Short mmCIF file of C-alpha atoms in Angstrom, two decimals:
data_model
loop_
_atom_site.label_atom_id
_atom_site.label_comp_id
_atom_site.label_asym_id
_atom_site.label_seq_id
_atom_site.Cartn_x
_atom_site.Cartn_y
_atom_site.Cartn_z
CA MET A 2 -0.94 12.94 -4.25
CA PRO A 3 -1.83 13.51 -0.59
CA PHE A 4 -2.17 17.51 -1.57
CA LEU A 5 -4.51 16.79 -3.97
CA LEU A 6 -6.51 14.46 -1.64
CA VAL A 7 -6.28 17.23 1.00
CA LEU A 8 -7.39 19.62 -1.11
CA VAL A 9 -10.19 17.94 -3.57
CA MET A 10 -11.29 15.38 -0.91
CA PRO A 11 -13.26 17.74 1.31
CA TRP A 12 -15.62 18.72 -1.47
CA ASN A 13 -17.09 15.18 -1.42
CA ASN A 14 -17.68 15.28 -5.31
CA LEU A 15 -18.64 12.10 -7.21
CA ILE A 16 -16.55 13.31 -10.27
CA LEU A 17 -13.49 14.22 -8.56
CA ASN A 18 -13.17 11.49 -6.13
CA ILE A 19 -13.35 9.12 -9.28
CA MET A 20 -10.78 11.24 -11.45
CA LEU A 21 -8.74 11.32 -7.97
CA ALA A 22 -9.03 7.34 -7.47
CA LEU A 23 -8.16 6.96 -11.52
CA LEU A 24 -4.83 9.19 -11.09
CA PHE A 25 -3.79 6.80 -7.64
CA ALA A 26 -4.87 3.83 -9.68
CA LEU A 27 -2.54 4.95 -12.37
CA PHE A 28 0.43 5.61 -9.84
CA ALA A 29 0.01 2.21 -8.71
CA LEU A 30 -0.23 0.31 -12.18
CA THR A 31 3.53 2.24 -12.79
CA ASP A 32 4.40 0.73 -9.41
CA PHE A 33 3.73 -2.79 -11.13
CA PHE A 34 4.71 -1.97 -14.61
CA ASP A 35 8.19 -0.27 -13.88
CA GLY A 36 9.38 -3.69 -11.67
CA TYR A 37 7.91 -5.70 -14.16
CA PHE A 38 9.56 -4.20 -17.52
CA ALA A 39 13.02 -3.85 -15.58
CA ARG A 40 12.65 -7.90 -14.88
CA LYS A 41 11.53 -8.54 -18.58
CA TYR A 42 13.98 -6.73 -20.26
CA HIS A 43 16.89 -7.21 -17.64
CA LEU A 44 16.99 -3.44 -16.94
CA GLU A 45 17.56 -3.88 -12.83
CA THR A 46 19.74 -1.39 -11.56
CA GLN A 47 20.80 -1.14 -7.53
CA LEU A 48 19.79 2.48 -7.64
CA GLY A 49 16.16 1.50 -9.04
CA ALA A 50 16.24 -1.60 -6.94
CA LEU A 51 16.92 0.79 -3.87
CA LEU A 52 14.61 3.56 -4.86
CA ASP A 53 11.74 1.66 -6.21
CA PRO A 54 10.59 0.69 -2.94
CA MET A 55 10.96 4.16 -1.34
CA ALA A 56 8.53 5.13 -4.04
CA ASP A 57 6.36 2.35 -3.51
CA LYS A 58 6.14 3.26 -0.04
CA PHE A 59 5.83 7.13 -0.44
CA LEU A 60 2.85 6.59 -2.75
CA LEU A 61 1.17 4.47 -0.17
CA CYS A 62 2.06 6.30 2.99
CA GLY A 63 1.21 9.37 1.49
CA ALA A 64 -2.26 8.48 0.41
CA ILE A 65 -2.83 7.00 3.58
CA ILE A 66 -2.01 10.18 5.53
CA GLY A 67 -4.05 11.99 2.98
CA LEU A 68 -7.47 10.02 3.80
CA VAL A 69 -6.91 10.07 7.37
CA TYR A 70 -6.47 13.88 7.29
CA VAL A 71 -9.94 14.04 5.33
CA GLN A 72 -11.16 11.40 7.78
CA LYS A 73 -11.91 9.10 4.95
CA ILE A 74 -10.42 6.12 6.42
CA PHE A 75 -9.77 4.93 10.07
CA PHE A 76 -6.85 5.87 12.12
CA LEU A 77 -6.46 2.41 13.63
CA TRP A 78 -6.26 0.95 9.76
CA ALA A 79 -4.00 3.83 8.67
CA LEU A 80 -1.74 2.75 11.62
CA ILE A 81 -1.64 -0.67 10.81
CA PHE A 82 -0.58 -0.19 7.40
CA LEU A 83 2.14 2.41 8.07
CA VAL A 84 3.49 0.60 11.10
CA ARG A 85 3.87 -2.59 9.31
CA GLU A 86 5.40 -0.69 6.73
CA LEU A 87 8.15 0.74 8.59
CA TYR A 88 8.17 -2.61 10.52
CA VAL A 89 9.15 -4.67 7.43
CA THR A 90 11.40 -2.03 6.26
CA GLY A 91 13.61 -1.99 9.47
CA LEU A 92 13.64 -6.15 9.24
CA ARG A 93 15.25 -5.74 5.88
CA LEU A 94 17.69 -3.11 7.24
CA ILE A 95 18.86 -5.71 10.13
CA ALA A 96 18.87 -8.41 7.67
CA ALA A 97 21.06 -6.74 5.33
CA GLU A 98 23.60 -5.70 8.14
CA ARG A 99 23.70 -9.48 8.68
CA ALA A 100 24.35 -10.12 4.81
CA HIS A 101 21.03 -11.59 4.42
CA THR A 102 18.26 -10.44 2.10
CA LEU A 103 14.51 -10.29 2.59
CA ALA A 104 13.17 -10.53 -0.52
CA VAL A 105 9.76 -9.37 -1.20
CA SER A 106 7.24 -12.33 -1.00
CA PHE A 107 4.21 -12.96 -3.01
CA SER A 108 2.06 -12.22 0.14
CA GLY A 109 3.51 -8.89 0.19
CA LYS A 110 2.48 -8.35 -3.67
CA ILE A 111 -1.03 -9.16 -2.52
CA LYS A 112 -0.92 -6.79 0.59
CA THR A 113 0.09 -4.20 -1.88
CA THR A 114 -2.40 -4.99 -4.31
CA LEU A 115 -5.09 -5.10 -1.65
CA GLN A 116 -4.08 -2.00 0.09
CA TYR A 117 -4.34 -0.01 -3.61
CA LEU A 118 -7.37 -1.21 -4.29
CA TYR A 119 -8.81 -0.54 -0.70
CA LEU A 120 -7.49 2.92 -0.75
CA ALA A 121 -8.83 3.96 -4.52
CA VAL A 122 -12.20 2.66 -3.65
CA ALA A 123 -12.24 4.80 -0.44
CA ILE A 124 -10.93 7.57 -2.38
CA ALA A 125 -13.77 7.36 -4.79
CA ASN A 126 -16.54 6.61 -2.36
CA VAL A 127 -18.44 9.86 -1.51
CA ARG A 128 -20.12 8.65 1.33
CA SER A 129 -23.05 11.42 0.85
CA GLY A 130 -26.01 9.17 0.82
CA SER A 131 -26.42 10.06 -2.77
CA PHE A 132 -26.61 8.15 -5.74
CA TYR A 133 -23.79 5.67 -6.04
CA PRO A 134 -22.59 4.47 -9.28
CA VAL A 135 -21.78 1.08 -7.80
CA ALA A 136 -24.51 -0.55 -5.47
CA HIS A 137 -23.32 -1.25 -2.04
CA PHE A 138 -20.38 0.75 -2.68
CA ASP A 139 -19.54 1.14 1.44
CA MET A 140 -19.94 -2.98 1.19
CA ILE A 141 -17.23 -2.98 -1.36
CA GLU A 142 -14.75 -0.29 0.43
CA ASN A 143 -15.46 -2.45 3.46
CA THR A 144 -14.41 -5.74 2.21
CA LEU A 145 -11.54 -4.45 0.86
CA MET A 146 -10.49 -2.88 3.72
CA ILE A 147 -10.66 -6.36 5.77
CA ALA A 148 -9.20 -8.01 3.23
CA ALA A 149 -6.25 -5.30 2.88
CA VAL A 150 -5.96 -5.28 6.98
CA GLY A 151 -5.80 -9.02 7.43
CA MET A 152 -3.11 -9.38 4.45
CA THR A 153 -0.84 -6.58 6.04
CA LEU A 154 -0.97 -8.31 9.41
CA LEU A 155 -0.24 -11.85 8.06
CA SER A 156 2.44 -10.94 5.24
CA GLY A 157 3.71 -8.75 8.43
CA TYR A 158 3.95 -12.42 10.19
CA TRP A 159 5.46 -13.85 7.32
CA TYR A 160 8.88 -11.53 7.06
CA THR A 161 9.04 -11.82 10.71
CA LYS A 162 9.05 -15.90 10.44
CA GLU A 163 11.22 -15.55 7.23
CA PHE A 164 13.79 -13.12 9.27
CA PHE A 165 13.90 -15.35 11.95
CA VAL A 166 14.75 -18.69 9.99
CA MET A 167 17.11 -16.24 7.78
CA THR A 168 18.81 -15.00 10.95
CA LYS A 169 18.57 -17.49 12.96
CA GLY A 170 21.84 -17.84 15.14
CA THR A 171 23.24 -14.36 14.13
CA LEU A 172 21.00 -12.01 15.93
CA ARG A 173 22.65 -10.68 19.24
#
């Protein structure tokens, strides 16, 4: 995905941007459906539990890095998204060392959904002053960006709080 973003986004073509946004949305939907069907049909495996979050992070981080490279999203927002992913992954590893599991929370799922929505809109937005298929496209993108950044910070706080409640007395 980052390769396609870096290759195609500089053309700033509405049709190409929308095609890339749809491709990104398709990848994001597979993230949802693979977990949904694995739980529904009891097809969960240890390998899947290990690889699924890594694949999600590759999709998310790859798209963020590609969009920063082509200057479609502000570096600070990307930094917040990326640092939060690394931070929560680190919390999970520390909790696992202490025989605890820091499970995926509802706030984490909302965060991921808002980030995927924001990134898809950022990919689709041509920002050239030309005709927009949706009125006020920049306003939609900015609203999703504020929601995604806010939920990223909030869910990071909630994971931190849960981590310290769970590991109370076992940290040294």
